[in-house]
Amino acid sequence: MGVKGKLIASIEVKCGGHLIHDIFHTNTHHLPNVTPRKIQRFEIHEGETIKNGSVVSWNYNDDGKDKFSKQVIEGVDPQKKSVTWKVIGGDLLELYNSFSITTACDHQWVTWTLVYEKKTEDVPEPLAFLDFGIHVTKDTEGHLLK
């Protein structure tokens, strides 16, 4: 059993959290156009974008490296404008036994929460992935403020 961890980052957005939520969770297919340096492809394999049980995949660039992630949507809370994505395949599972991402948008704030279990104690904290989330948020905000 590996070491468990949790990282949380909140970023203030000028455009309003509800608009970020709309792009992240309702119009997710637009993210490759909104932040092409970070997200190259988004695909729905099963279900709908923001429904529990939907399976999606991403081709993305994290810390200068092209990566892939396949996820199942594990939790949707429309009141809190949050979605939890559980990683079920891809690069993150090479280092972590489990990895989930929750994005929540509230008024002027977007919060990314990463919950993970490292395969070994030597595996680094996923700070680069948290930075990825912050950059995606900033790119999305910039797109919305144009």
PDB file of C-alpha atoms in Angstrom:
ATOM      1  CA  MET A   1       0.000   0.000   0.000  1.00  0.00           C
ATOM      2  CA  GLY A   2       1.359   3.410  -0.996  1.00  0.00           C
ATOM      3  CA  VAL A   3       1.373   6.787   0.664  1.00  0.00           C
ATOM      4  CA  LYS A   4      -1.893   8.677   0.305  1.00  0.00           C
ATOM      5  CA  GLY A   5      -2.040  12.389  -0.333  1.00  0.00           C
ATOM      6  CA  LYS A   6      -4.300  15.299  -1.092  1.00  0.00           C
ATOM      7  CA  LEU A   7      -3.433  18.594  -2.776  1.00  0.00           C
ATOM      8  CA  ILE A   8      -5.787  21.545  -3.096  1.00  0.00           C
ATOM      9  CA  ALA A   9      -5.365  24.760  -5.075  1.00  0.00           C
ATOM     10  CA  SER A  10      -7.891  27.575  -5.413  1.00  0.00           C
ATOM     11  CA  ILE A  11      -7.555  30.347  -7.934  1.00  0.00           C
ATOM     12  CA  GLU A  12      -9.574  33.543  -8.119  1.00  0.00           C
ATOM     13  CA  VAL A  13     -11.190  34.188 -11.491  1.00  0.00           C
ATOM     14  CA  LYS A  14     -12.497  37.530 -12.751  1.00  0.00           C
ATOM     15  CA  CYS A  15     -15.043  35.999 -15.123  1.00  0.00           C
ATOM     16  CA  GLY A  16     -16.995  34.101 -12.458  1.00  0.00           C
ATOM     17  CA  GLY A  17     -16.785  30.461 -11.453  1.00  0.00           C
ATOM     18  CA  HIS A  18     -20.078  29.599 -13.142  1.00  0.00           C
ATOM     19  CA  LEU A  19     -18.597  30.441 -16.562  1.00  0.00           C
ATOM     20  CA  ILE A  20     -15.521  28.295 -15.904  1.00  0.00           C
ATOM     21  CA  HIS A  21     -17.837  25.482 -14.779  1.00  0.00           C
ATOM     22  CA  ASP A  22     -19.763  25.770 -18.017  1.00  0.00           C
ATOM     23  CA  ILE A  23     -16.604  25.261 -20.083  1.00  0.00           C
ATOM     24  CA  PHE A  24     -15.074  22.587 -17.816  1.00  0.00           C
ATOM     25  CA  HIS A  25     -18.177  20.460 -17.429  1.00  0.00           C
ATOM     26  CA  THR A  26     -20.853  21.346 -19.956  1.00  0.00           C
ATOM     27  CA  ASN A  27     -18.764  22.343 -22.973  1.00  0.00           C
ATOM     28  CA  THR A  28     -15.703  20.241 -22.182  1.00  0.00           C
ATOM     29  CA  HIS A  29     -15.222  19.448 -25.863  1.00  0.00           C
ATOM     30  CA  HIS A  30     -14.207  23.117 -26.354  1.00  0.00           C
ATOM     31  CA  LEU A  31     -11.185  22.888 -24.020  1.00  0.00           C
ATOM     32  CA  PRO A  32      -8.724  21.830 -26.766  1.00  0.00           C
ATOM     33  CA  ASN A  33      -9.608  25.089 -28.570  1.00  0.00           C
ATOM     34  CA  VAL A  34      -9.516  27.168 -25.378  1.00  0.00           C
ATOM     35  CA  THR A  35      -6.177  25.853 -24.080  1.00  0.00           C
ATOM     36  CA  PRO A  36      -4.427  24.078 -26.979  1.00  0.00           C
ATOM     37  CA  ARG A  37      -0.977  24.201 -25.343  1.00  0.00           C
ATOM     38  CA  LYS A  38      -2.323  22.125 -22.445  1.00  0.00           C
ATOM     39  CA  ILE A  39      -5.163  19.998 -23.875  1.00  0.00           C
ATOM     40  CA  GLN A  40      -4.911  18.552 -27.376  1.00  0.00           C
ATOM     41  CA  ARG A  41      -7.907  16.199 -27.401  1.00  0.00           C
ATOM     42  CA  PHE A  42     -11.005  15.342 -25.356  1.00  0.00           C
ATOM     43  CA  GLU A  43     -13.202  12.363 -26.178  1.00  0.00           C
ATOM     44  CA  ILE A  44     -16.337  10.862 -24.633  1.00  0.00           C
ATOM     45  CA  HIS A  45     -16.275   7.052 -24.740  1.00  0.00           C
ATOM     46  CA  GLU A  46     -19.431   6.249 -22.774  1.00  0.00           C
ATOM     47  CA  GLY A  47     -22.317   8.385 -21.567  1.00  0.00           C
ATOM     48  CA  GLU A  48     -22.435  12.172 -21.518  1.00  0.00           C
ATOM     49  CA  THR A  49     -19.827  14.696 -20.438  1.00  0.00           C
ATOM     50  CA  ILE A  50     -21.104  15.506 -16.947  1.00  0.00           C
ATOM     51  CA  LYS A  51     -23.056  12.412 -15.969  1.00  0.00           C
ATOM     52  CA  ASN A  52     -22.012   9.933 -13.287  1.00  0.00           C
ATOM     53  CA  GLY A  53     -20.472   6.888 -14.917  1.00  0.00           C
ATOM     54  CA  SER A  54     -19.441   8.606 -18.155  1.00  0.00           C
ATOM     55  CA  VAL A  55     -16.010   7.581 -19.445  1.00  0.00           C
ATOM     56  CA  VAL A  56     -13.802  10.199 -21.095  1.00  0.00           C
ATOM     57  CA  SER A  57     -10.199  10.539 -22.212  1.00  0.00           C
ATOM     58  CA  TRP A  58      -7.766  13.406 -22.615  1.00  0.00           C
ATOM     59  CA  ASN A  59      -4.549  13.975 -24.529  1.00  0.00           C
ATOM     60  CA  TYR A  60      -2.764  16.730 -22.663  1.00  0.00           C
ATOM     61  CA  ASN A  61       0.615  18.309 -22.047  1.00  0.00           C
ATOM     62  CA  ASP A  62       1.824  18.293 -18.458  1.00  0.00           C
ATOM     63  CA  ASP A  63       5.212  19.717 -17.528  1.00  0.00           C
ATOM     64  CA  GLY A  64       6.301  19.746 -21.174  1.00  0.00           C
ATOM     65  CA  LYS A  65       5.411  16.094 -21.821  1.00  0.00           C
ATOM     66  CA  ASP A  66       2.538  14.719 -23.908  1.00  0.00           C
ATOM     67  CA  LYS A  67       0.325  12.508 -21.771  1.00  0.00           C
ATOM     68  CA  PHE A  68      -2.938  10.570 -21.822  1.00  0.00           C
ATOM     69  CA  SER A  69      -5.630  10.055 -19.186  1.00  0.00           C
ATOM     70  CA  LYS A  70      -8.811   8.003 -19.202  1.00  0.00           C
ATOM     71  CA  GLN A  71     -11.338   8.838 -16.506  1.00  0.00           C
ATOM     72  CA  VAL A  72     -14.769   7.902 -15.237  1.00  0.00           C
ATOM     73  CA  ILE A  73     -16.957  10.642 -13.818  1.00  0.00           C
ATOM     74  CA  GLU A  74     -17.525   9.579 -10.248  1.00  0.00           C
ATOM     75  CA  GLY A  75     -19.475  12.461  -8.749  1.00  0.00           C
ATOM     76  CA  VAL A  76     -21.435  15.451  -9.963  1.00  0.00           C
ATOM     77  CA  ASP A  77     -22.802  18.124  -7.621  1.00  0.00           C
ATOM     78  CA  PRO A  78     -24.733  20.781  -9.590  1.00  0.00           C
ATOM     79  CA  GLN A  79     -25.258  22.928  -6.468  1.00  0.00           C
ATOM     80  CA  LYS A  80     -21.522  23.203  -5.765  1.00  0.00           C
ATOM     81  CA  LYS A  81     -20.719  23.174  -9.473  1.00  0.00           C
ATOM     82  CA  SER A  82     -18.261  20.346  -8.875  1.00  0.00           C
ATOM     83  CA  VAL A  83     -17.308  17.192 -10.723  1.00  0.00           C
ATOM     84  CA  THR A  84     -15.038  14.366  -9.560  1.00  0.00           C
ATOM     85  CA  TRP A  85     -13.076  12.474 -12.203  1.00  0.00           C
ATOM     86  CA  LYS A  86     -11.472   9.123 -11.228  1.00  0.00           C
ATOM     87  CA  VAL A  87      -8.467   8.157 -13.356  1.00  0.00           C
ATOM     88  CA  ILE A  88      -8.863   4.625 -14.743  1.00  0.00           C
ATOM     89  CA  GLY A  89      -6.056   4.602 -17.317  1.00  0.00           C
ATOM     90  CA  GLY A  90      -3.097   6.505 -18.659  1.00  0.00           C
ATOM     91  CA  ASP A  91       0.151   8.056 -17.502  1.00  0.00           C
ATOM     92  CA  LEU A  92      -0.904   9.012 -13.962  1.00  0.00           C
ATOM     93  CA  LEU A  93      -1.474   5.359 -13.043  1.00  0.00           C
ATOM     94  CA  GLU A  94       2.178   4.595 -13.806  1.00  0.00           C
ATOM     95  CA  LEU A  95       3.083   6.463 -10.599  1.00  0.00           C
ATOM     96  CA  TYR A  96      -0.110   6.308  -8.545  1.00  0.00           C
ATOM     97  CA  ASN A  97      -2.307   3.386  -7.454  1.00  0.00           C
ATOM     98  CA  SER A  98      -5.298   5.714  -7.500  1.00  0.00           C
ATOM     99  CA  PHE A  99      -5.855   9.293  -8.596  1.00  0.00           C
ATOM    100  CA  SER A 100      -8.966  11.468  -8.598  1.00  0.00           C
ATOM    101  CA  ILE A 101      -9.500  15.081  -9.578  1.00  0.00           C
ATOM    102  CA  THR A 102     -12.304  17.285  -8.325  1.00  0.00           C
ATOM    103  CA  THR A 103     -12.961  20.679  -9.832  1.00  0.00           C
ATOM    104  CA  ALA A 104     -15.355  23.015  -8.053  1.00  0.00           C
ATOM    105  CA  CYS A 105     -16.400  26.484  -9.202  1.00  0.00           C
ATOM    106  CA  ASP A 106     -17.875  28.947  -6.740  1.00  0.00           C
ATOM    107  CA  HIS A 107     -18.584  32.613  -7.487  1.00  0.00           C
ATOM    108  CA  GLN A 108     -15.082  33.984  -8.168  1.00  0.00           C
ATOM    109  CA  TRP A 109     -13.084  30.852  -7.288  1.00  0.00           C
ATOM    110  CA  VAL A 110     -12.081  27.622  -9.010  1.00  0.00           C
ATOM    111  CA  THR A 111     -10.706  24.871  -6.783  1.00  0.00           C
ATOM    112  CA  TRP A 112      -8.768  21.807  -7.926  1.00  0.00           C
ATOM    113  CA  THR A 113      -8.486  18.916  -5.467  1.00  0.00           C
ATOM    114  CA  LEU A 114      -6.219  15.960  -6.201  1.00  0.00           C
ATOM    115  CA  VAL A 115      -6.558  12.814  -4.072  1.00  0.00           C
ATOM    116  CA  TYR A 116      -4.034  10.094  -4.786  1.00  0.00           C
ATOM    117  CA  GLU A 117      -2.115   7.102  -3.521  1.00  0.00           C
ATOM    118  CA  LYS A 118       1.523   6.856  -4.563  1.00  0.00           C
ATOM    119  CA  LYS A 119       2.856   3.465  -5.666  1.00  0.00           C
ATOM    120  CA  THR A 120       6.016   4.043  -3.589  1.00  0.00           C
ATOM    121  CA  GLU A 121       7.249   6.661  -1.154  1.00  0.00           C
ATOM    122  CA  ASP A 122       9.739   7.871  -3.788  1.00  0.00           C
ATOM    123  CA  VAL A 123       6.997   9.016  -6.168  1.00  0.00           C
ATOM    124  CA  PRO A 124       6.802  12.826  -6.186  1.00  0.00           C
ATOM    125  CA  GLU A 125       3.737  14.756  -5.156  1.00  0.00           C
ATOM    126  CA  PRO A 126       1.714  15.612  -8.287  1.00  0.00           C
ATOM    127  CA  LEU A 127       2.559  19.322  -8.106  1.00  0.00           C
ATOM    128  CA  ALA A 128       3.130  19.512 -11.879  1.00  0.00           C
ATOM    129  CA  PHE A 129      -0.405  18.215 -12.461  1.00  0.00           C
ATOM    130  CA  LEU A 130      -1.806  20.756  -9.989  1.00  0.00           C
ATOM    131  CA  ASP A 131       0.093  23.451 -11.906  1.00  0.00           C
ATOM    132  CA  PHE A 132      -1.454  22.047 -15.113  1.00  0.00           C
ATOM    133  CA  GLY A 133      -4.929  22.589 -13.603  1.00  0.00           C
ATOM    134  CA  ILE A 134      -4.091  26.155 -12.640  1.00  0.00           C
ATOM    135  CA  HIS A 135      -2.851  26.895 -16.181  1.00  0.00           C
ATOM    136  CA  VAL A 136      -5.990  25.374 -17.729  1.00  0.00           C
ATOM    137  CA  THR A 137      -8.082  27.580 -15.411  1.00  0.00           C
ATOM    138  CA  LYS A 138      -6.116  30.720 -16.357  1.00  0.00           C
ATOM    139  CA  ASP A 139      -6.309  29.911 -20.080  1.00  0.00           C
ATOM    140  CA  THR A 140     -10.053  29.357 -19.794  1.00  0.00           C
ATOM    141  CA  GLU A 141     -10.506  32.615 -17.889  1.00  0.00           C
ATOM    142  CA  GLY A 142      -8.481  34.478 -20.546  1.00  0.00           C
ATOM    143  CA  HIS A 143     -10.649  32.967 -23.274  1.00  0.00           C
ATOM    144  CA  LEU A 144     -13.841  34.013 -21.488  1.00  0.00           C
ATOM    145  CA  LEU A 145     -12.629  37.567 -20.849  1.00  0.00           C
ATOM    146  CA  LYS A 146     -11.833  38.212 -24.551  1.00  0.00           C
TER     147      LYS A 146
END
